């Protein structure tokens, strides 16, 4: 009976989400609560003390190098810890850094094998507790990745970019919301993607901590906000390979030049992460 109820609930949620997508309106999380009894902890980062660079390295940045990331620049040295949080600022640097000129600078860090104690895992539950950065055209993300994402073979089974959340809704009709997305087959003509509708967060995400989670098993991805399911999918065939963790912030635009919008941030903004935890099935 419980399994039948779960299937019926998931089906109803799917219908509502489909309607929200068609009407371009955000949904509220309305599914089941995540069952933590079936998991055991495998990775825990609470960002006490200095940022552990043996675990976290720059995502596509090395040393003090700076790389253009859409309308901003990434330099991993901008990420730091403070009061038990990871802090990734978005800041305008007139003189530039890492060999680049004036512009908006921020960072992306990951647990890829470039770091001596990097971490990756296949299947389980992945969760981040954080406060999102404010500002139009700025968005933070907690996502998973592996090199198989670039294989153009028509399947996501060898690797899918799994965006557990992206905070790209500030300045829109419903700013207190996030999206979740999947990408595979590289990022050129063969690229395939699937994005859910926007999901509303009652607890102001730009001022308060909220949790964003993913349950990933061999059959499907299930996304959560504050432990409540938002949607589930097996789009592309579920990734069957280990993936590493990424925390990042970026700005809309390209080649380090922000998009042409009048309401750009007038001051620094901050992505504040309390913890990242990963669990495996018992």
mmCIF file with all atom_site columns, C-alpha atoms in Angstrom, residues 25-156:
data_model
loop_
_atom_site.group_PDB
_atom_site.id
_atom_site.type_symbol
_atom_site.label_atom_id
_atom_site.label_alt_id
_atom_site.label_comp_id
_atom_site.label_asym_id
_atom_site.label_entity_id
_atom_site.label_seq_id
_atom_site.pdbx_PDB_ins_code
_atom_site.Cartn_x
_atom_site.Cartn_y
_atom_site.Cartn_z
_atom_site.occupancy
_atom_site.B_iso_or_equiv
_atom_site.pdbx_formal_charge
_atom_site.auth_seq_id
_atom_site.auth_comp_id
_atom_site.auth_asym_id
_atom_site.auth_atom_id
_atom_site.pdbx_PDB_model_num
ATOM 1   C CA . UNK A 1 25  ? 4.825  29.602 -13.013 1.00 0.00 ? 25  UNK A CA 1
ATOM 2   C CA . UNK A 1 26  ? 6.858  28.345 -10.032 1.00 0.00 ? 26  UNK A CA 1
ATOM 3   C CA . UNK A 1 27  ? 5.759  25.330 -7.986  1.00 0.00 ? 27  UNK A CA 1
ATOM 4   C CA . UNK A 1 28  ? 6.025  24.702 -4.270  1.00 0.00 ? 28  UNK A CA 1
ATOM 5   C CA . UNK A 1 29  ? 7.723  21.493 -3.074  1.00 0.00 ? 29  UNK A CA 1
ATOM 6   C CA . UNK A 1 30  ? 4.856  19.096 -2.461  1.00 0.00 ? 30  UNK A CA 1
ATOM 7   C CA . UNK A 1 31  ? 6.246  15.572 -2.595  1.00 0.00 ? 31  UNK A CA 1
ATOM 8   C CA . UNK A 1 32  ? 7.400  13.116 0.022   1.00 0.00 ? 32  UNK A CA 1
ATOM 9   C CA . UNK A 1 33  ? 10.020 13.820 2.664   1.00 0.00 ? 33  UNK A CA 1
ATOM 10  C CA . UNK A 1 34  ? 13.432 12.276 2.138   1.00 0.00 ? 34  UNK A CA 1
ATOM 11  C CA . UNK A 1 35  ? 13.887 9.084  4.165   1.00 0.00 ? 35  UNK A CA 1
ATOM 12  C CA . UNK A 1 36  ? 17.280 9.493  5.832   1.00 0.00 ? 36  UNK A CA 1
ATOM 13  C CA . UNK A 1 37  ? 16.952 6.127  7.582   1.00 0.00 ? 37  UNK A CA 1
ATOM 14  C CA . UNK A 1 38  ? 18.170 4.347  4.443   1.00 0.00 ? 38  UNK A CA 1
ATOM 15  C CA . UNK A 1 39  ? 21.448 6.313  4.256   1.00 0.00 ? 39  UNK A CA 1
ATOM 16  C CA . UNK A 1 40  ? 24.784 6.503  6.026   1.00 0.00 ? 40  UNK A CA 1
ATOM 17  C CA . UNK A 1 41  ? 27.201 9.453  5.938   1.00 0.00 ? 41  UNK A CA 1
ATOM 18  C CA . UNK A 1 42  ? 30.243 9.221  3.638   1.00 0.00 ? 42  UNK A CA 1
ATOM 19  C CA . UNK A 1 43  ? 31.342 12.862 3.274   1.00 0.00 ? 43  UNK A CA 1
ATOM 20  C CA . UNK A 1 44  ? 30.876 15.841 5.553   1.00 0.00 ? 44  UNK A CA 1
ATOM 21  C CA . UNK A 1 45  ? 32.246 19.348 5.064   1.00 0.00 ? 45  UNK A CA 1
ATOM 22  C CA . UNK A 1 46  ? 31.244 21.966 7.632   1.00 0.00 ? 46  UNK A CA 1
ATOM 23  C CA . UNK A 1 47  ? 33.902 24.531 6.650   1.00 0.00 ? 47  UNK A CA 1
ATOM 24  C CA . UNK A 1 48  ? 35.392 24.963 10.108  1.00 0.00 ? 48  UNK A CA 1
ATOM 25  C CA . UNK A 1 49  ? 38.877 26.478 10.073  1.00 0.00 ? 49  UNK A CA 1
ATOM 26  C CA . UNK A 1 50  ? 40.549 27.342 6.780   1.00 0.00 ? 50  UNK A CA 1
ATOM 27  C CA . UNK A 1 51  ? 39.194 25.977 3.512   1.00 0.00 ? 51  UNK A CA 1
ATOM 28  C CA . UNK A 1 52  ? 40.762 22.544 3.010   1.00 0.00 ? 52  UNK A CA 1
ATOM 29  C CA . UNK A 1 53  ? 42.482 22.916 -0.366  1.00 0.00 ? 53  UNK A CA 1
ATOM 30  C CA . UNK A 1 54  ? 43.410 19.228 -0.272  1.00 0.00 ? 54  UNK A CA 1
ATOM 31  C CA . UNK A 1 55  ? 39.692 18.493 -0.743  1.00 0.00 ? 55  UNK A CA 1
ATOM 32  C CA . UNK A 1 56  ? 38.485 21.560 -2.657  1.00 0.00 ? 56  UNK A CA 1
ATOM 33  C CA . UNK A 1 57  ? 40.293 22.800 -5.764  1.00 0.00 ? 57  UNK A CA 1
ATOM 34  C CA . UNK A 1 58  ? 39.355 25.370 -8.391  1.00 0.00 ? 58  UNK A CA 1
ATOM 35  C CA . UNK A 1 59  ? 36.790 24.176 -10.903 1.00 0.00 ? 59  UNK A CA 1
ATOM 36  C CA . UNK A 1 60  ? 38.674 24.591 -14.207 1.00 0.00 ? 60  UNK A CA 1
ATOM 37  C CA . UNK A 1 61  ? 41.076 26.999 -12.477 1.00 0.00 ? 61  UNK A CA 1
ATOM 38  C CA . UNK A 1 62  ? 44.574 26.157 -11.333 1.00 0.00 ? 62  UNK A CA 1
ATOM 39  C CA . UNK A 1 63  ? 46.721 27.995 -8.788  1.00 0.00 ? 63  UNK A CA 1
ATOM 40  C CA . UNK A 1 64  ? 46.139 31.739 -8.986  1.00 0.00 ? 64  UNK A CA 1
ATOM 41  C CA . UNK A 1 65  ? 44.917 31.641 -12.574 1.00 0.00 ? 65  UNK A CA 1
ATOM 42  C CA . UNK A 1 66  ? 41.727 33.408 -13.577 1.00 0.00 ? 66  UNK A CA 1
ATOM 43  C CA . UNK A 1 67  ? 39.294 32.078 -16.164 1.00 0.00 ? 67  UNK A CA 1
ATOM 44  C CA . UNK A 1 68  ? 36.331 33.844 -17.747 1.00 0.00 ? 68  UNK A CA 1
ATOM 45  C CA . UNK A 1 69  ? 33.083 32.246 -16.618 1.00 0.00 ? 69  UNK A CA 1
ATOM 46  C CA . UNK A 1 70  ? 30.198 33.653 -18.623 1.00 0.00 ? 70  UNK A CA 1
ATOM 47  C CA . UNK A 1 71  ? 29.814 37.318 -17.579 1.00 0.00 ? 71  UNK A CA 1
ATOM 48  C CA . UNK A 1 72  ? 32.255 37.058 -14.691 1.00 0.00 ? 72  UNK A CA 1
ATOM 49  C CA . UNK A 1 73  ? 35.679 35.659 -13.856 1.00 0.00 ? 73  UNK A CA 1
ATOM 50  C CA . UNK A 1 74  ? 36.570 32.718 -11.640 1.00 0.00 ? 74  UNK A CA 1
ATOM 51  C CA . UNK A 1 75  ? 39.570 32.666 -9.317  1.00 0.00 ? 75  UNK A CA 1
ATOM 52  C CA . UNK A 1 76  ? 39.550 29.958 -6.664  1.00 0.00 ? 76  UNK A CA 1
ATOM 53  C CA . UNK A 1 77  ? 41.470 32.114 -4.191  1.00 0.00 ? 77  UNK A CA 1
ATOM 54  C CA . UNK A 1 78  ? 38.387 34.285 -3.711  1.00 0.00 ? 78  UNK A CA 1
ATOM 55  C CA . UNK A 1 79  ? 36.647 31.410 -1.882  1.00 0.00 ? 79  UNK A CA 1
ATOM 56  C CA . UNK A 1 80  ? 37.273 31.477 1.875   1.00 0.00 ? 80  UNK A CA 1
ATOM 57  C CA . UNK A 1 81  ? 35.800 30.330 5.185   1.00 0.00 ? 81  UNK A CA 1
ATOM 58  C CA . UNK A 1 82  ? 34.397 32.511 7.925   1.00 0.00 ? 82  UNK A CA 1
ATOM 59  C CA . UNK A 1 83  ? 32.395 31.685 11.072  1.00 0.00 ? 83  UNK A CA 1
ATOM 60  C CA . UNK A 1 84  ? 31.962 28.056 10.042  1.00 0.00 ? 84  UNK A CA 1
ATOM 61  C CA . UNK A 1 85  ? 30.780 28.872 6.526   1.00 0.00 ? 85  UNK A CA 1
ATOM 62  C CA . UNK A 1 86  ? 32.216 28.754 3.052   1.00 0.00 ? 86  UNK A CA 1
ATOM 63  C CA . UNK A 1 87  ? 31.946 32.209 1.506   1.00 0.00 ? 87  UNK A CA 1
ATOM 64  C CA . UNK A 1 88  ? 32.163 32.811 -2.254  1.00 0.00 ? 88  UNK A CA 1
ATOM 65  C CA . UNK A 1 89  ? 31.842 36.529 -2.987  1.00 0.00 ? 89  UNK A CA 1
ATOM 66  C CA . UNK A 1 90  ? 30.843 38.241 -6.202  1.00 0.00 ? 90  UNK A CA 1
ATOM 67  C CA . UNK A 1 91  ? 32.934 41.400 -6.263  1.00 0.00 ? 91  UNK A CA 1
ATOM 68  C CA . UNK A 1 92  ? 33.973 44.020 -8.802  1.00 0.00 ? 92  UNK A CA 1
ATOM 69  C CA . UNK A 1 93  ? 37.774 44.330 -9.031  1.00 0.00 ? 93  UNK A CA 1
ATOM 70  C CA . UNK A 1 94  ? 38.904 47.433 -10.862 1.00 0.00 ? 94  UNK A CA 1
ATOM 71  C CA . UNK A 1 95  ? 42.491 46.264 -11.283 1.00 0.00 ? 95  UNK A CA 1
ATOM 72  C CA . UNK A 1 96  ? 41.547 42.650 -12.043 1.00 0.00 ? 96  UNK A CA 1
ATOM 73  C CA . UNK A 1 97  ? 43.456 39.599 -10.805 1.00 0.00 ? 97  UNK A CA 1
ATOM 74  C CA . UNK A 1 98  ? 45.206 36.531 -12.171 1.00 0.00 ? 98  UNK A CA 1
ATOM 75  C CA . UNK A 1 99  ? 46.119 38.272 -15.408 1.00 0.00 ? 99  UNK A CA 1
ATOM 76  C CA . UNK A 1 100 ? 42.620 39.503 -16.270 1.00 0.00 ? 100 UNK A CA 1
ATOM 77  C CA . UNK A 1 101 ? 41.335 43.070 -16.284 1.00 0.00 ? 101 UNK A CA 1
ATOM 78  C CA . UNK A 1 102 ? 38.520 44.938 -14.562 1.00 0.00 ? 102 UNK A CA 1
ATOM 79  C CA . UNK A 1 103 ? 35.312 43.005 -14.047 1.00 0.00 ? 103 UNK A CA 1
ATOM 80  C CA . UNK A 1 104 ? 33.152 40.976 -11.692 1.00 0.00 ? 104 UNK A CA 1
ATOM 81  C CA . UNK A 1 105 ? 35.075 38.193 -9.951  1.00 0.00 ? 105 UNK A CA 1
ATOM 82  C CA . UNK A 1 106 ? 33.865 35.123 -8.085  1.00 0.00 ? 106 UNK A CA 1
ATOM 83  C CA . UNK A 1 107 ? 34.786 31.414 -7.853  1.00 0.00 ? 107 UNK A CA 1
ATOM 84  C CA . UNK A 1 108 ? 33.861 27.815 -8.468  1.00 0.00 ? 108 UNK A CA 1
ATOM 85  C CA . UNK A 1 109 ? 35.404 25.019 -6.386  1.00 0.00 ? 109 UNK A CA 1
ATOM 86  C CA . UNK A 1 110 ? 35.078 21.245 -6.638  1.00 0.00 ? 110 UNK A CA 1
ATOM 87  C CA . UNK A 1 111 ? 36.172 17.928 -5.141  1.00 0.00 ? 111 UNK A CA 1
ATOM 88  C CA . UNK A 1 112 ? 37.573 16.518 -8.383  1.00 0.00 ? 112 UNK A CA 1
ATOM 89  C CA . UNK A 1 113 ? 40.691 14.345 -8.361  1.00 0.00 ? 113 UNK A CA 1
ATOM 90  C CA . UNK A 1 114 ? 42.828 17.455 -9.017  1.00 0.00 ? 114 UNK A CA 1
ATOM 91  C CA . UNK A 1 115 ? 42.746 17.859 -5.237  1.00 0.00 ? 115 UNK A CA 1
ATOM 92  C CA . UNK A 1 116 ? 44.852 15.278 -3.308  1.00 0.00 ? 116 UNK A CA 1
ATOM 93  C CA . UNK A 1 117 ? 41.867 14.278 -1.158  1.00 0.00 ? 117 UNK A CA 1
ATOM 94  C CA . UNK A 1 118 ? 39.138 14.878 -3.717  1.00 0.00 ? 118 UNK A CA 1
ATOM 95  C CA . UNK A 1 119 ? 35.819 13.073 -3.381  1.00 0.00 ? 119 UNK A CA 1
ATOM 96  C CA . UNK A 1 120 ? 33.357 11.506 -5.795  1.00 0.00 ? 120 UNK A CA 1
ATOM 97  C CA . UNK A 1 121 ? 30.510 9.035  -5.383  1.00 0.00 ? 121 UNK A CA 1
ATOM 98  C CA . UNK A 1 122 ? 27.925 7.106  -7.367  1.00 0.00 ? 122 UNK A CA 1
ATOM 99  C CA . UNK A 1 123 ? 24.368 7.063  -5.990  1.00 0.00 ? 123 UNK A CA 1
ATOM 100 C CA . UNK A 1 124 ? 23.208 8.192  -2.564  1.00 0.00 ? 124 UNK A CA 1
ATOM 101 C CA . UNK A 1 125 ? 21.933 11.457 -1.101  1.00 0.00 ? 125 UNK A CA 1
ATOM 102 C CA . UNK A 1 126 ? 23.734 14.779 -1.640  1.00 0.00 ? 126 UNK A CA 1
ATOM 103 C CA . UNK A 1 127 ? 22.779 17.880 0.354   1.00 0.00 ? 127 UNK A CA 1
ATOM 104 C CA . UNK A 1 128 ? 23.911 21.494 0.750   1.00 0.00 ? 128 UNK A CA 1
ATOM 105 C CA . UNK A 1 129 ? 22.702 24.033 3.336   1.00 0.00 ? 129 UNK A CA 1
ATOM 106 C CA . UNK A 1 130 ? 23.255 27.605 2.215   1.00 0.00 ? 130 UNK A CA 1
ATOM 107 C CA . UNK A 1 131 ? 22.192 31.225 1.728   1.00 0.00 ? 131 UNK A CA 1
ATOM 108 C CA . UNK A 1 132 ? 21.960 32.366 -1.897  1.00 0.00 ? 132 UNK A CA 1
ATOM 109 C CA . UNK A 1 133 ? 23.679 35.472 -3.320  1.00 0.00 ? 133 UNK A CA 1
ATOM 110 C CA . UNK A 1 134 ? 21.483 38.444 -4.168  1.00 0.00 ? 134 UNK A CA 1
ATOM 111 C CA . UNK A 1 135 ? 21.674 40.331 -7.436  1.00 0.00 ? 135 UNK A CA 1
ATOM 112 C CA . UNK A 1 136 ? 20.163 40.258 -10.895 1.00 0.00 ? 136 UNK A CA 1
ATOM 113 C CA . UNK A 1 137 ? 22.065 38.024 -13.318 1.00 0.00 ? 137 UNK A CA 1
ATOM 114 C CA . UNK A 1 138 ? 23.981 36.359 -10.461 1.00 0.00 ? 138 UNK A CA 1
ATOM 115 C CA . UNK A 1 139 ? 23.393 32.727 -9.621  1.00 0.00 ? 139 UNK A CA 1
ATOM 116 C CA . UNK A 1 140 ? 24.948 30.139 -7.376  1.00 0.00 ? 140 UNK A CA 1
ATOM 117 C CA . UNK A 1 141 ? 24.790 26.391 -7.834  1.00 0.00 ? 141 UNK A CA 1
ATOM 118 C CA . UNK A 1 142 ? 25.408 23.056 -6.147  1.00 0.00 ? 142 UNK A CA 1
ATOM 119 C CA . UNK A 1 143 ? 26.023 20.446 -8.825  1.00 0.00 ? 143 UNK A CA 1
ATOM 120 C CA . UNK A 1 144 ? 27.663 17.125 -9.743  1.00 0.00 ? 144 UNK A CA 1
ATOM 121 C CA . UNK A 1 145 ? 29.916 16.371 -12.698 1.00 0.00 ? 145 UNK A CA 1
ATOM 122 C CA . UNK A 1 146 ? 32.285 13.874 -14.298 1.00 0.00 ? 146 UNK A CA 1
ATOM 123 C CA . UNK A 1 147 ? 34.218 13.668 -17.564 1.00 0.00 ? 147 UNK A CA 1
ATOM 124 C CA . UNK A 1 148 ? 31.641 11.317 -19.107 1.00 0.00 ? 148 UNK A CA 1
ATOM 125 C CA . UNK A 1 149 ? 29.332 14.312 -19.546 1.00 0.00 ? 149 UNK A CA 1
ATOM 126 C CA . UNK A 1 150 ? 31.372 15.210 -22.645 1.00 0.00 ? 150 UNK A CA 1
ATOM 127 C CA . UNK A 1 151 ? 30.828 11.828 -24.361 1.00 0.00 ? 151 UNK A CA 1
ATOM 128 C CA . UNK A 1 152 ? 28.456 12.405 -27.304 1.00 0.00 ? 152 UNK A CA 1
ATOM 129 C CA . UNK A 1 153 ? 26.805 9.000  -27.445 1.00 0.00 ? 153 UNK A CA 1
ATOM 130 C CA . UNK A 1 154 ? 23.134 9.820  -26.977 1.00 0.00 ? 154 UNK A CA 1
ATOM 131 C CA . UNK A 1 155 ? 23.042 8.706  -23.357 1.00 0.00 ? 155 UNK A CA 1
ATOM 132 C CA . UNK A 1 156 ? 23.493 10.256 -19.932 1.00 0.00 ? 156 UNK A CA 1
#
